[in-house]
Structures are given as C-alpha cells and as structure tokens.
Coordinates of C-alpha atoms and ligand atoms in Angstrom, one line a residue:
Chain A
X1 CA 69.9 59.3 -97.7
X2 CA 71.3 62.5 -99.2
X3 CA 75.4 61.0 -98.5
X4 CA 74.4 58.5 -100.8
X5 CA 76.5 58.3 -103.6
X6 CA 76.5 58.8 -107.2
X7 CA 77.6 55.6 -108.2
X8 CA 75.5 54.0 -105.5
X9 CA 71.9 54.9 -107.1
X10 CA 70.2 52.0 -108.4
X11 CA 70.8 50.1 -105.7
X12 CA 69.5 52.9 -103.7
X13 CA 66.8 52.7 -105.8
X14 CA 66.5 49.4 -105.4
X15 CA 66.3 49.0 -101.4
X16 CA 63.1 52.0 -101.8
X17 CA 61.5 49.6 -103.5
X18 CA 62.0 46.4 -101.6
X19 CA 60.6 48.9 -98.2
X20 CA 57.9 50.4 -100.1
X21 CA 57.3 46.7 -101.2
X22 CA 57.4 45.8 -97.6
X23 CA 54.8 48.5 -95.9
X24 CA 52.5 48.1 -98.8
X25 CA 52.1 44.1 -97.7
X26 CA 52.1 45.1 -94.3
X27 CA 49.0 47.4 -94.7
X28 CA 46.8 45.5 -97.8
X29 CA 47.6 42.3 -95.8
X30 CA 48.6 40.8 -99.7
X31 CA 51.9 38.1 -99.3
X32 CA 54.7 39.8 -101.2
X33 CA 57.5 37.3 -99.7
X34 CA 58.1 35.8 -102.5
X35 CA 58.5 39.0 -105.1
X36 CA 60.5 40.5 -101.8
X37 CA 63.3 37.5 -101.8
X38 CA 63.8 37.9 -105.4
X39 CA 64.1 41.7 -105.8
X40 CA 67.0 41.5 -102.3
X41 CA 69.0 38.4 -103.8
X42 CA 68.9 41.0 -107.2
X43 CA 69.8 43.8 -104.5
X44 CA 72.9 41.9 -103.0
X45 CA 74.5 40.4 -106.1
X46 CA 74.1 44.3 -107.3
X47 CA 76.1 45.5 -103.9
X48 CA 78.4 42.9 -104.4
X49 CA 79.3 43.9 -108.5
X50 CA 78.7 47.8 -107.4
X51 CA 80.7 47.3 -104.4
X52 CA 83.7 44.9 -105.7
X53 CA 85.4 46.8 -107.5
X54 CA 85.3 50.2 -106.9
X55 CA 87.6 52.7 -109.1
X56 CA 89.5 54.9 -107.5
X57 CA 87.5 57.9 -108.3
X58 CA 84.8 56.3 -106.3
X59 CA 87.1 55.5 -103.8
X60 CA 87.8 58.8 -102.9
X61 CA 83.9 59.8 -102.4
X62 CA 83.8 57.4 -99.6
X63 CA 87.0 58.5 -98.5
X64 CA 85.1 62.0 -98.3
X65 CA 82.2 61.1 -97.3
X66 CA 81.1 63.0 -94.7
X67 CA 79.6 60.1 -92.2
X68 CA 82.5 58.1 -92.5
X69 CA 83.9 58.2 -88.9
X70 CA 86.5 60.8 -87.6
X71 CA 89.6 60.4 -85.6
X72 CA 87.4 61.9 -82.8
X73 CA 85.0 58.3 -83.3
X74 CA 88.0 56.6 -83.5
X75 CA 89.5 57.3 -80.3
X76 CA 86.6 56.9 -78.4
X77 CA 86.1 53.6 -80.3
X78 CA 88.5 52.0 -79.3
X79 CA 90.4 53.6 -76.6
X80 CA 88.9 54.1 -72.6
X81 CA 90.6 56.8 -70.8
X82 CA 90.7 59.7 -73.5
X83 CA 91.9 63.1 -72.2
X84 CA 92.3 65.5 -74.9
X85 CA 95.3 67.9 -74.5
X86 CA 95.8 71.3 -75.9
X87 CA 97.7 74.1 -77.6
X88 CA 101.4 74.0 -79.1
X89 CA 102.8 76.3 -76.2
X90 CA 103.5 78.8 -78.9
X91 CA 100.6 80.7 -80.7
X92 CA 97.0 78.7 -80.2
X93 CA 95.1 75.2 -80.6
X94 CA 94.0 74.9 -84.0
X95 CA 91.0 72.4 -83.4
X96 CA 92.1 71.3 -86.5
X97 CA 93.9 68.4 -85.2
X98 CA 93.3 66.4 -81.5
X99 CA 95.4 64.8 -79.6
X100 CA 95.8 63.6 -76.2
X101 CA 96.7 60.6 -74.1
X102 CA 94.8 57.1 -72.9
X103 CA 94.8 53.7 -72.9
X104 CA 94.1 51.3 -75.9
X105 CA 94.3 47.7 -75.1
X106 CA 95.1 48.9 -71.4
X107 CA 98.6 50.2 -72.8
X108 CA 98.6 54.1 -72.3
X109 CA 98.5 55.8 -75.9
X110 CA 99.2 59.4 -77.5
X111 CA 97.0 59.7 -80.3
X112 CA 95.9 62.1 -82.0
X113 CA 94.6 63.0 -86.0
X114 CA 93.2 65.4 -88.5
X115 CA 89.2 66.5 -87.1
X116 CA 86.9 66.9 -90.0
X117 CA 83.3 68.0 -88.3
X118 CA 80.0 66.6 -88.9
X119 CA 78.0 69.5 -90.4
X120 CA 78.7 72.7 -91.5
X121 CA 79.2 74.7 -87.8
X122 CA 81.9 72.4 -86.4
X123 CA 84.1 72.2 -90.2
X124 CA 84.0 75.8 -90.0
X125 CA 85.6 75.9 -86.5
X126 CA 87.7 72.5 -87.5
X127 CA 88.3 73.8 -91.0
X128 CA 87.4 71.2 -93.0
X129 CA 90.2 69.0 -91.3
X130 CA 92.9 71.3 -92.6
X131 CA 95.5 72.5 -90.0
X132 CA 98.3 75.5 -89.2
X133 CA 101.7 74.9 -88.2
X134 CA 100.1 75.4 -84.6
X135 CA 98.3 72.2 -85.2
X136 CA 101.0 69.7 -86.3
X137 CA 103.0 71.8 -83.4
X138 CA 101.0 70.9 -80.6
X139 CA 101.2 67.4 -82.1
X140 CA 105.0 67.5 -82.2
X141 CA 105.0 68.9 -78.4
X142 CA 102.7 66.1 -77.3
X143 CA 104.7 63.6 -79.7
X144 CA 108.3 64.9 -77.5
X145 CA 105.9 63.9 -75.1
X146 CA 104.8 60.7 -75.7
X147 CA 108.8 59.8 -76.8
X148 CA 110.0 61.1 -73.3
X149 CA 107.4 58.7 -71.5
X150 CA 108.2 56.1 -74.3
X151 CA 104.4 56.4 -74.7
X152 CA 103.4 54.8 -78.6
X153 CA 102.3 57.1 -80.8
X154 CA 99.4 56.3 -82.2
X155 CA 98.3 59.2 -85.1
X156 CA 95.0 59.3 -87.9
X157 CA 95.1 61.2 -90.8
X158 CA 92.3 62.5 -93.2
X159 CA 92.8 65.6 -94.2
X160 CA 92.7 67.1 -98.2
X161 CA 96.2 69.1 -97.1
X162 CA 97.3 71.7 -94.8
X163 CA 95.2 74.3 -94.6
X164 CA 96.2 77.8 -97.2
X165 CA 96.3 81.2 -96.4
X166 CA 98.1 84.1 -95.2
X167 CA 98.8 83.2 -92.0
X168 CA 99.9 79.7 -92.7
X169 CA 102.8 81.2 -94.3
X170 CA 103.0 83.8 -91.9
X171 CA 104.1 81.6 -89.3
X172 CA 105.3 79.0 -91.5
X173 CA 103.6 75.5 -92.2
X174 CA 106.5 75.0 -94.8
X175 CA 108.7 74.1 -91.5
X176 CA 106.2 72.9 -89.6
X177 CA 105.6 69.8 -91.3
X178 CA 109.1 69.8 -92.4
X179 CA 109.8 69.3 -88.9
X180 CA 107.5 66.3 -87.7
X181 CA 108.8 64.3 -91.0
X182 CA 112.2 65.1 -89.0
X183 CA 111.3 64.9 -85.4
X184 CA 109.1 61.3 -86.3
X185 CA 111.7 60.0 -88.2
X186 CA 114.3 59.2 -85.1
X187 CA 111.3 59.6 -82.2
X188 CA 112.3 56.9 -79.5
X189 CA 109.3 55.5 -79.2
X190 CA 106.9 53.5 -81.4
X191 CA 104.2 54.6 -84.1
X192 CA 101.5 53.8 -86.0
X193 CA 99.3 55.7 -88.8
X194 CA 96.3 55.1 -90.7
X195 CA 95.3 57.1 -93.5
X196 CA 91.5 56.2 -92.0
X197 CA 90.0 59.1 -95.3
X198 CA 91.6 61.5 -97.2
X199 CA 95.2 61.4 -97.3
X200 CA 96.0 64.8 -98.9
X201 CA 100.0 65.7 -99.6
X202 CA 102.4 67.0 -97.1
X203 CA 99.5 68.1 -94.7
X204 CA 99.2 64.3 -94.1
X205 CA 102.4 63.5 -94.0
X206 CA 103.0 66.0 -91.4
X207 CA 102.1 63.2 -88.8
X208 CA 101.9 60.0 -91.4
X209 CA 106.1 59.0 -90.1
X210 CA 105.7 55.1 -88.6
X211 CA 107.3 52.1 -88.5
X212 CA 103.6 51.3 -89.6
X213 CA 101.4 52.8 -91.8
X214 CA 97.9 51.3 -92.8
X215 CA 95.2 52.1 -95.5
X216 CA 91.7 51.6 -94.9
X217 CA 91.0 50.0 -97.9
X218 CA 88.3 53.3 -99.7
X219 CA 91.0 55.6 -98.2
X220 CA 93.4 57.9 -100.6
X221 CA 97.1 59.3 -100.1
X222 CA 98.4 60.9 -102.4
X223 CA 100.9 63.9 -103.3
X224 CA 98.4 65.9 -104.7
X225 CA 94.0 66.0 -105.0
X226 CA 92.8 64.5 -108.2
X227 CA 91.2 68.1 -108.2
X228 CA 94.8 69.9 -108.6
X229 CA 96.1 67.0 -110.9
X230 CA 93.5 67.6 -113.0
X231 CA 93.8 71.5 -113.2
X232 CA 97.5 70.9 -113.5
X233 CA 97.4 67.9 -116.3
X234 CA 94.2 69.3 -118.5
X235 CA 93.2 72.8 -117.4
X236 CA 90.0 71.7 -115.9
X237 CA 89.8 70.2 -112.4
X238 CA 86.1 68.6 -113.7
X239 CA 88.6 65.7 -115.4
X240 CA 89.3 64.4 -111.4
X241 CA 87.6 61.4 -111.9
X242 CA 90.2 61.3 -114.2
X243 CA 93.3 62.2 -112.8
X244 CA 92.1 59.8 -109.7
X245 CA 92.8 57.3 -111.7
X246 CA 95.5 58.5 -113.5
X247 CA 97.6 59.1 -109.4
X248 CA 97.6 55.8 -108.5
X249 CA 95.6 57.2 -105.4
X250 CA 93.8 53.9 -103.5
X251 CA 95.5 51.6 -101.5
X252 CA 95.6 48.6 -103.3
X253 CA 97.7 51.3 -105.6
X254 CA 99.9 52.5 -102.0
X255 CA 100.6 48.5 -100.8
X256 CA 101.8 47.7 -104.2
X257 CA 104.3 50.7 -104.0
X258 CA 106.0 49.5 -100.2
X259 CA 104.8 53.0 -99.0
X260 CA 102.1 51.6 -96.5
X261 CA 102.4 48.3 -94.6
X262 CA 98.5 47.0 -94.9
X263 CA 95.5 47.4 -96.0
X264 CA 92.9 47.6 -93.5
X265 CA 89.0 45.9 -95.0
X266 CA 86.0 48.1 -94.7
X267 CA 82.5 46.9 -94.4
X268 CA 80.8 46.4 -97.8
X269 CA 79.5 49.5 -99.3
X270 CA 82.3 51.6 -97.2
X271 CA 83.6 52.7 -93.6
X272 CA 80.1 54.9 -93.2
X273 CA 77.6 52.2 -93.5
X274 CA 78.6 50.4 -90.4
X275 CA 81.1 53.1 -88.1
X276 CA 81.4 49.9 -85.2
X277 CA 82.5 47.5 -87.9
X278 CA 84.9 49.9 -89.1
X279 CA 86.7 51.1 -85.8
X280 CA 86.9 47.5 -84.6
X281 CA 89.0 46.3 -88.1
X282 CA 91.3 49.6 -87.2
X283 CA 91.7 48.6 -83.9
X284 CA 92.8 45.2 -84.1
X285 CA 95.4 45.8 -86.3
X286 CA 96.6 48.6 -84.3
X287 CA 96.7 46.5 -81.2
X288 CA 97.9 43.7 -83.0
X289 CA 100.7 46.1 -84.6
X290 CA 101.8 47.7 -80.8
X291 CA 102.6 44.8 -79.3
X292 CA 105.2 43.3 -81.7
X293 CA 106.9 47.0 -81.8
X294 CA 106.5 47.1 -78.2
X295 CA 109.1 43.9 -78.4
X296 CA 111.5 45.7 -80.4
X297 CA 114.2 47.6 -78.3
X298 CA 114.1 51.5 -79.4
X299 CA 117.4 51.7 -81.4
X300 CA 116.8 48.7 -84.0
X301 CA 113.2 50.3 -84.0
X302 CA 114.2 54.2 -85.1
X303 CA 116.6 52.0 -87.4
X304 CA 114.5 50.5 -89.2
X305 CA 112.2 53.3 -89.6
X306 CA 115.0 55.4 -91.4
X307 CA 115.5 52.6 -93.3
X308 CA 112.2 52.0 -94.8
X309 CA 111.3 55.6 -95.7
X310 CA 115.4 55.8 -97.3
X311 CA 114.2 53.0 -99.5
X312 CA 111.1 54.3 -100.7
X313 CA 112.3 56.0 -104.2
X314 CA 112.1 54.8 -108.0
X315 CA 115.5 55.3 -110.1
X316 CA 117.7 53.8 -112.1
X317 CA 121.6 54.1 -111.0
X318 CA 122.8 55.5 -114.6
Chain B
X1 CA 143.2 72.6 -88.1
X2 CA 140.8 71.2 -90.9
X3 CA 141.8 73.8 -93.2
X4 CA 145.5 72.6 -93.1
X5 CA 143.5 68.9 -93.1
X6 CA 142.3 69.5 -96.1
X7 CA 144.8 71.0 -98.1
X8 CA 146.6 67.6 -97.4
X9 CA 143.8 65.6 -99.4
X10 CA 143.3 68.3 -101.7
X11 CA 144.8 65.9 -104.6
X12 CA 141.7 64.7 -104.9
X13 CA 139.9 67.2 -106.4
X14 CA 140.4 67.9 -109.8
X15 CA 141.1 72.0 -110.5
X16 CA 138.3 72.7 -113.6
X17 CA 137.8 75.9 -115.2
X18 CA 133.7 76.3 -116.3
X19 CA 133.9 75.0 -119.1
X20 CA 134.8 71.4 -117.5
X21 CA 132.2 71.8 -115.0
X22 CA 129.8 72.3 -118.0
X23 CA 131.6 69.2 -119.4
X24 CA 131.7 66.8 -116.2
X25 CA 127.9 68.0 -115.7
X26 CA 126.6 66.6 -119.3
X27 CA 126.3 70.3 -120.7
X28 CA 126.5 70.9 -124.2
X29 CA 126.4 74.5 -123.5
X30 CA 127.6 76.6 -121.6
X31 CA 124.8 79.2 -121.1
X32 CA 121.7 77.9 -120.1
X33 CA 118.7 78.8 -122.1
X34 CA 115.1 80.2 -121.0
X35 CA 115.3 81.5 -117.3
X36 CA 118.9 83.4 -117.6
X37 CA 120.6 86.3 -119.1
X38 CA 119.2 85.9 -122.9
X39 CA 122.2 86.5 -125.3
X40 CA 123.4 89.5 -126.7
X41 CA 125.0 93.2 -125.9
X42 CA 122.6 94.6 -123.3
X43 CA 120.1 92.9 -121.1
X44 CA 116.9 94.9 -120.1
X45 CA 116.1 94.1 -116.5
X46 CA 113.0 92.6 -116.0
X47 CA 112.8 94.0 -113.0
X48 CA 113.7 97.8 -112.9
X49 CA 114.1 98.2 -117.3
X50 CA 117.4 99.3 -117.1
X51 CA 119.9 97.7 -119.9
X52 CA 123.5 97.1 -118.5
X53 CA 126.0 94.9 -120.2
X54 CA 125.3 91.3 -120.8
X55 CA 128.9 90.7 -120.3
X56 CA 128.4 93.4 -117.2
X57 CA 126.1 91.5 -115.7
X58 CA 127.7 88.3 -115.7
X59 CA 131.1 89.4 -114.1
X60 CA 128.3 90.8 -111.5
X61 CA 127.2 87.2 -110.5
X62 CA 124.0 87.7 -112.6
X63 CA 122.6 90.9 -110.2
X64 CA 121.3 93.6 -111.5
X65 CA 123.8 95.9 -111.0
X66 CA 121.0 99.5 -110.8
X67 CA 118.2 97.7 -108.9
X68 CA 119.9 94.9 -107.2
X69 CA 117.4 91.8 -108.9
X70 CA 119.4 88.1 -109.1
X71 CA 119.1 86.3 -112.1
X72 CA 118.1 82.6 -111.8
X73 CA 121.8 81.0 -112.1
X74 CA 122.0 76.9 -113.1
X75 CA 123.6 74.6 -110.6
X76 CA 126.4 74.4 -112.3
X77 CA 126.8 78.5 -112.1
X78 CA 126.2 78.3 -108.3
X79 CA 128.3 76.0 -107.6
X80 CA 131.3 78.1 -110.2
X81 CA 130.6 80.9 -107.8
X82 CA 129.9 78.7 -104.4
X83 CA 133.0 76.6 -104.5
X84 CA 136.7 77.4 -104.3
X85 CA 138.5 77.8 -108.0
X86 CA 135.6 75.9 -109.2
X87 CA 136.7 72.5 -107.5
X88 CA 134.5 70.0 -107.1
X89 CA 133.9 66.6 -107.1
X90 CA 129.9 65.0 -108.2
X91 CA 128.4 62.3 -106.5
X92 CA 125.7 60.1 -108.7
X93 CA 126.7 62.2 -111.6
X94 CA 124.8 59.1 -113.9
X95 CA 121.6 58.9 -111.8
X96 CA 118.7 59.0 -113.9
X97 CA 114.8 58.9 -113.7
X98 CA 112.3 55.9 -113.9
X99 CA 108.5 55.9 -113.9
X100 CA 106.7 54.3 -111.5
X101 CA 103.5 54.8 -111.9
X102 CA 103.6 54.5 -115.2
X103 CA 102.0 58.3 -116.3
X104 CA 100.9 59.5 -119.4
X105 CA 103.8 61.4 -120.9
X106 CA 106.4 61.1 -118.6
X107 CA 109.2 59.7 -120.1
X108 CA 108.7 62.1 -123.1
X109 CA 109.1 64.7 -121.2
X110 CA 111.4 63.9 -118.4
X111 CA 113.9 63.2 -122.6
X112 CA 112.6 67.3 -123.6
X113 CA 114.0 68.3 -119.9
X114 CA 116.8 67.0 -120.0
X115 CA 117.5 68.4 -123.9
X116 CA 116.6 71.9 -122.9
X117 CA 118.5 71.8 -119.7
X118 CA 121.8 69.3 -120.4
X119 CA 120.8 68.1 -117.1
X120 CA 120.1 64.3 -116.2
X121 CA 118.0 65.5 -113.2
X122 CA 116.9 68.8 -110.6
X123 CA 119.3 68.3 -108.3
X124 CA 123.5 68.6 -108.8
X125 CA 125.1 67.0 -105.7
X126 CA 129.1 66.4 -104.6
X127 CA 131.8 67.6 -102.6
X128 CA 134.9 70.8 -103.0
X129 CA 136.0 73.5 -100.5
X130 CA 134.6 76.8 -100.1
X131 CA 137.3 79.3 -98.2
X132 CA 138.9 76.1 -98.1
X133 CA 136.7 74.5 -96.0
X134 CA 135.6 70.7 -97.2
X135 CA 132.0 70.8 -97.8
X136 CA 129.4 68.2 -99.5
X137 CA 126.9 70.6 -101.9
X138 CA 123.7 70.0 -103.0
X139 CA 122.3 72.4 -106.0
X140 CA 119.1 72.2 -107.0
X141 CA 117.9 74.3 -110.8
X142 CA 115.0 74.5 -111.1
X143 CA 115.7 74.7 -115.1
X144 CA 115.4 71.1 -115.2
X145 CA 111.6 70.0 -114.9
X146 CA 111.1 72.8 -112.4
X147 CA 113.1 71.8 -109.9
X148 CA 110.9 69.1 -109.3
X149 CA 111.1 66.8 -106.3
X150 CA 111.1 63.0 -107.3
X151 CA 112.6 60.2 -106.7
X152 CA 116.1 61.1 -108.1
X153 CA 116.5 64.8 -106.0
X154 CA 115.3 62.3 -103.1
X155 CA 117.8 60.2 -103.0
X156 CA 121.0 62.3 -104.8
X157 CA 120.2 64.8 -101.6
X158 CA 120.0 62.2 -99.3
X159 CA 123.4 60.2 -100.4
X160 CA 124.7 63.2 -100.1
X161 CA 123.4 63.8 -96.4
X162 CA 124.4 60.3 -95.6
X163 CA 128.6 61.1 -97.3
X164 CA 128.4 64.1 -95.2
X165 CA 127.1 61.7 -92.0
X166 CA 130.1 59.4 -93.2
X167 CA 133.1 62.4 -94.0
X168 CA 132.1 64.5 -91.1
X169 CA 131.6 67.5 -93.6
X170 CA 129.2 70.3 -93.2
X171 CA 126.2 70.1 -96.0
X172 CA 124.9 73.7 -97.7
X173 CA 121.9 72.6 -99.8
X174 CA 120.7 75.4 -102.2
X175 CA 116.8 74.6 -102.7
X176 CA 115.2 76.0 -106.5
X177 CA 112.2 74.0 -107.1
X178 CA 108.6 74.0 -108.0
X179 CA 107.7 71.3 -105.5
X180 CA 106.8 67.8 -105.3
X181 CA 107.5 65.9 -109.3
X182 CA 103.3 64.8 -109.7
X183 CA 103.9 62.9 -112.0
X184 CA 105.7 60.3 -109.7
X185 CA 103.0 61.0 -107.3
X186 CA 103.2 59.3 -103.4
X187 CA 106.2 58.3 -104.4
X188 CA 107.6 62.3 -105.0
X189 CA 105.7 62.6 -101.9
X190 CA 108.3 60.4 -99.9
X191 CA 111.0 62.0 -100.9
X192 CA 110.4 64.5 -97.8
X193 CA 110.2 61.8 -95.9
X194 CA 113.5 60.8 -97.0
X195 CA 115.2 63.3 -97.0
X196 CA 114.3 64.5 -93.7
X197 CA 114.8 61.6 -92.5
X198 CA 118.3 61.2 -93.0
X199 CA 118.8 65.3 -91.8
X200 CA 117.7 64.2 -88.2
X201 CA 120.7 61.7 -88.4
X202 CA 122.7 64.2 -89.5
X203 CA 121.9 67.2 -87.0
X204 CA 122.0 63.9 -84.5
X205 CA 125.5 63.7 -85.4
X206 CA 126.4 67.7 -84.4
X207 CA 127.3 67.7 -88.6
X208 CA 126.5 71.4 -89.9
X209 CA 123.7 71.9 -92.7
X210 CA 122.9 75.5 -94.7
X211 CA 119.8 75.6 -96.0
X212 CA 120.1 78.1 -98.4
X213 CA 116.7 79.0 -100.5
X214 CA 116.5 80.2 -104.1
X215 CA 114.0 81.2 -106.1
X216 CA 111.5 79.4 -106.4
X217 CA 112.0 78.0 -102.9
X218 CA 108.0 75.3 -102.7
X219 CA 106.0 73.7 -102.2
X220 CA 107.3 69.9 -100.5
X221 CA 110.9 71.1 -100.7
X222 CA 110.4 74.0 -98.6
X223 CA 107.6 70.8 -96.1
X224 CA 110.8 68.9 -95.7
X225 CA 114.8 70.1 -96.5
X226 CA 115.0 73.9 -97.1
X227 CA 113.5 74.7 -94.0
X228 CA 115.5 71.9 -91.5
X229 CA 119.1 74.0 -91.3
X230 CA 120.8 75.0 -88.3
X231 CA 121.3 77.9 -90.9
X232 CA 118.0 78.5 -92.8
X233 CA 119.1 81.3 -95.2
X234 CA 117.9 82.6 -98.2
X235 CA 118.8 85.2 -101.6
X236 CA 116.4 88.9 -102.2
X237 CA 113.1 88.3 -103.5
X238 CA 113.7 84.3 -103.4
X239 CA 109.8 83.1 -103.5
X240 CA 110.2 80.9 -101.4
X241 CA 106.3 79.6 -100.1
X242 CA 104.6 76.4 -99.2
X243 CA 100.9 76.6 -100.5
X244 CA 100.8 78.7 -104.3
X245 CA 99.8 81.9 -104.3
X246 CA 96.9 80.8 -106.5
X247 CA 95.1 78.1 -104.5
X248 CA 96.0 80.6 -101.0
X249 CA 93.7 83.4 -103.2
X250 CA 91.1 80.9 -104.2
X251 CA 90.8 79.2 -100.3
X252 CA 90.2 83.1 -98.8
X253 CA 89.5 85.0 -101.3
X254 CA 91.0 87.9 -99.9
X255 CA 94.5 90.2 -101.5
X256 CA 97.7 88.9 -100.5
X257 CA 101.0 91.1 -99.7
X258 CA 103.0 92.6 -102.2
X259 CA 105.6 91.0 -100.4
X260 CA 103.7 87.4 -100.1
X261 CA 105.6 84.6 -99.5
X262 CA 109.5 86.5 -100.7
X263 CA 112.1 85.9 -98.6
X264 CA 112.1 89.5 -96.9
X265 CA 108.9 88.2 -95.9
X266 CA 109.6 85.2 -94.4
X267 CA 112.4 87.1 -92.1
X268 CA 109.8 89.3 -91.2
X269 CA 108.1 86.2 -89.5
X270 CA 111.2 85.2 -88.5
X271 CA 111.6 82.1 -91.0
X272 CA 114.9 82.5 -91.7
X273 CA 118.1 83.7 -90.0
X274 CA 119.8 86.2 -92.9
X275 CA 118.6 86.8 -96.5
X276 CA 122.2 87.3 -97.7
X277 CA 123.2 88.9 -101.5
X278 CA 124.7 87.4 -103.5
X279 CA 127.6 88.7 -104.0
X280 CA 127.8 88.5 -100.1
X281 CA 126.8 84.5 -100.6
X282 CA 130.2 82.8 -100.5
X283 CA 131.3 85.1 -97.5
X284 CA 128.7 84.4 -95.4
X285 CA 128.8 81.3 -95.7
X286 CA 132.9 80.5 -95.5
X287 CA 132.3 82.7 -91.9
X288 CA 129.7 80.3 -90.2
X289 CA 132.5 77.0 -91.5
X290 CA 134.5 78.9 -89.6
X291 CA 132.7 79.8 -86.8
X292 CA 131.6 76.1 -86.6
X293 CA 135.1 75.1 -86.6
X294 CA 134.8 73.6 -90.2
X295 CA 131.4 72.4 -89.8
X296 CA 131.2 69.0 -87.6
X297 CA 131.2 68.3 -83.8
X298 CA 134.5 67.1 -82.4
X299 CA 134.6 64.1 -81.1
Ligands
ZN1 ZN1 117.1 95.3 -112.5

C-alpha cells in the first residue's frame, strides 16, 4: 500500500492489525470475532473522523494521488464507441492531452482532457499531463469540429499547469491558452467541464470555459500551485501546506466563490478508493447537465456563458 | 469620414496638460519612482552604461539615444506619448481592489502600492484619439503591484472592451504585467477568462484590437488579452512570456537562449506581427487605424 497518504497512516495500521488478527484466527482456529468487531468499529469511526474534514493540503494530496481515475478512465468508464483523435494539424500530437468523439448516454459528444500516466514511462511520454501549445491547439481543433456538428463538448481538467519549457514558449503557449479561452467563450455548442484532480493555473483554465463547470470533492483549482505560492510568499516551497490553506483552492471554497457550478461527491477516502463509483457520480452529473443544456437555444446558451464569466471578480466601484 | 465625425464630437474631450493628466490619474507627483529614470542631471543607461542628460532622455521618450534601450514608462507617460495632445477621458477611475480571500496583509499591501505609484490599480482605461481617430485605450502600469492582473484590472479591461463594442471604436491595450495577482486566488485566474470572452465579442463585431506588449508582459496576461490582438505588436527588448525563467530552468535543467522571451524572440517564432520602436509607435498605430478605416467594420 505504497500509495497511502501520510495522514491516513493510523487508519492503515489499524486495518493491517484487523487483517493480521483475522488470518491468525483462521490459522489457529481461535475465535477473535468480538475483538475484530471492536477494531472494525474503531476503524470506521477513525475513517469518518479522518475524511470528514480534510484540510486543503490533504485534499491536494488526494487530488494528486497516482491511482486517481484519469481522463481516459472517465471516458472509457462512462462512454461507448470512443475514438481517440490525434494532432493539431500544425505541429504534432501532444500526449499530455487526449481527445476524441464518443457516445455518452446515447448522445455523440466531443470529449477530452489532460492525461497523466500510470507509471513513470507513461508519465514521461505524457509529461505528467502538462501540455504544450500543440496539445491545446488539438483541443481547439476538435472543439471547432464539435461546433460544426453542434456536438456538445466535455472537458476533464487534471494538470499542474502548462509545460514550462523552451519549446512551449517558442511555439506560443500563452497564445495557445488565450486562443482557447476566447474560442470556448463563444463556442456555439454546450460545454461541460469537470476538474477531476489538479486544476493548475492557465493550463487548467484553457479547458475550463464551460456552461457548467464542476469540481470533484477532493480536487483543487488555483491560480498557482501551493508550492509556487509558498515560494513566492515565504521563499520556501516547503510551506506548501500553509499556502494550500491561504490560497483557498479546495472545491468547497471555489464553489462558495461561485466560480464552479457544483461539487461532485467522492467515495470515502477519495476517488481512488473506488474508481467505478467515482466515475458513476461524474457521469450522472454530466448527463443531467447535458440534458438541460441541450434544451437551451444556442444564442441564449452562449450569452449566459458570457455573463457567467463576466460576473467573476470582486471590486469596489469607488 | 470618421475623422470628420470625430471632430464634431471633440468638445467632449478636455485638452489636458501633463499636469492635468497627472491629477486626473490621482498622482501626487509627475515623476514616478524607482523603475523610471532617476531624477538628476545625468542618467547612466542600465544597458550600455552611457550617461545621457536626463532632459534629453525624456525628450527621447525614455529611450537611450546611444543604444536604444527602452526604459519602462508609467501609464500617464504612455497616454501622453500615445494620444493626440493628451486629450484623455478616463473610465472607471475610482475602482479599487477588495480582499475576497482574506489574504494575509493584502489590504495593507494595496495601500502601499497606491502610495508608491500614485495609481489606484494596475491599469488605466479610457478614450482619446490617435491621428484623429477615436480609440478606446487601456494602459497597464507595472509600477502598481507589478502590473498584476486582479479583479479590478479584469473588470476595467472588460468594461473598456464593452465600451469599444458599444461605440464601435477600436481597442488598443498596452500590456505590462508580472502575471496574475496571487492575492486574489481563483478570482485572478478568472480575469483571463473574462477578458478573453469580451474580446471574442469584440472580434465578432468586427472591431479592431491592437495588443501592444511592453516590458514585462508575462503569465496570465500573456495567456489572455496580450496575445489576442488582430495585430500583436511589441516594443524592442520587451520581456514577453508565459512561464517564469526560473521555473523553466528548474524544469528542464538547461541554459536558456540569451534572447529567450524577448520581443525579438517572439517575432522570430511567429508570435508577433511587428516590433516597433517607441518613437514610431504612435505613427504606426495611426497608420493601422487608417488602414482599417478607423477600426470598425462598416455596418
Ligand atoms: Zn544605452
């Protein structure tokens, strides 16, 4: 269980003890059922105590958990007939983002998202889900294609940010993100976005202009990573835990700010404890929203999307 | 002709001296501190080391006569050197920031930034004319809070775009920004979405938008309105990029090219239409406006 999080340690140890007692009971033929029951009760209450009120930093660790469902898990888990489509038609195919067409609840959709890998090799190929300009340009190409056929667009957001490198800057990562923001704002077809893990800065926002935007319960969404904020604020990236609190990046905060439309529940202990249940929750939210959005005339839809983002901000008018 | 049309309306504009503009922008002093040329008879160029009479440097639009180094100019100076005869009608002059996150020391820092710069926020928006053509103009000022993009800058720019649409005036934004305003968290990120969405409307309406990138144009501003012009222009030597140099070096563990993230680097890579020296900027803008018949598609 190498992927357990630090704060889960007491619970993991307790569960280990229960397992040991159970196998000892089987081997020895002695009855420990009463002891086991008591320990299980204790584990349950510990779990609810542990997961009931997670700190922003604990949620950050969950959001980054390597066994959390990825975009491809969501797509394959909730859609049929998925065809992955490749390339930006200008430079290349960025594997940090996957995209394609599929059927969701019988409706053809264009579906895409940042893709993290399951192991180091895959993560290197996918740059840990940090896209370069051609990744965003691939999504834009497919969004314009979706618009042509009035096909809804679904975006999964899970990236610590756009890839910071020479090639990214040479090929205009700023322009690529900006172009997505502009085109998504005006796209004449419904857009639904879900922050599934890390929603890091402009690289996340570039897939985040939707008629409905949701966050998973333990996902994060911020203008800068906790580590980055800590480095700027206290010249110490080790203070990330403190920065996670200060920056108010957890789903409940972002929802209370009106920046996202809803928060999707995760199984106890996080999405990675039960991928199937998580995917089912996400599917249900998307399908419900999709059915609603398909009823709205396109011009009304686009104007509502504009007004929604226009209203984001806090200022004093003098 | 649009030019004639404008002349009929020109009473609406006050003709201001630089002192008037200064007062209008809430400045208590005309010469800004730090980033600008220091006061004193001579100024030593930070780039070539050559000493120049400060008066001569100012007459030369704060460009080193020896090497062409472009000093940072503040919003007021930019408005004076861009608009005809300093005629400027400011929008939303009194809008100020709030503290939506309850971020430690943010209100106090805002107060210090206001005192230091004489500005209320990182962008000044309004309207005036260039070569007789009416324009909506927004100028960012890096002397206020590094020109960071927060709710106020986002709202002022969005309103300026909406006014450009309503009046069918072209839009010109001079960008100068260290990036998003971290102290406003997710709200600052959303200003990229908001301004880009407004620009989508502007483009749909057939209205010209010129983005002029000046030192420094980075982070969230680069990934939104700085790169969305019909024409993207920059001043020579301007730093323009998305990710910070240090972050890139840490990530790729490799030395970056000398001209990395300069205006010339972006021009070479196809991200800019032109690099225009400050002395030619106003005339270039006027020519672009002329070529667009004033800057709005005929209805
Ligand atoms: Zn010089």
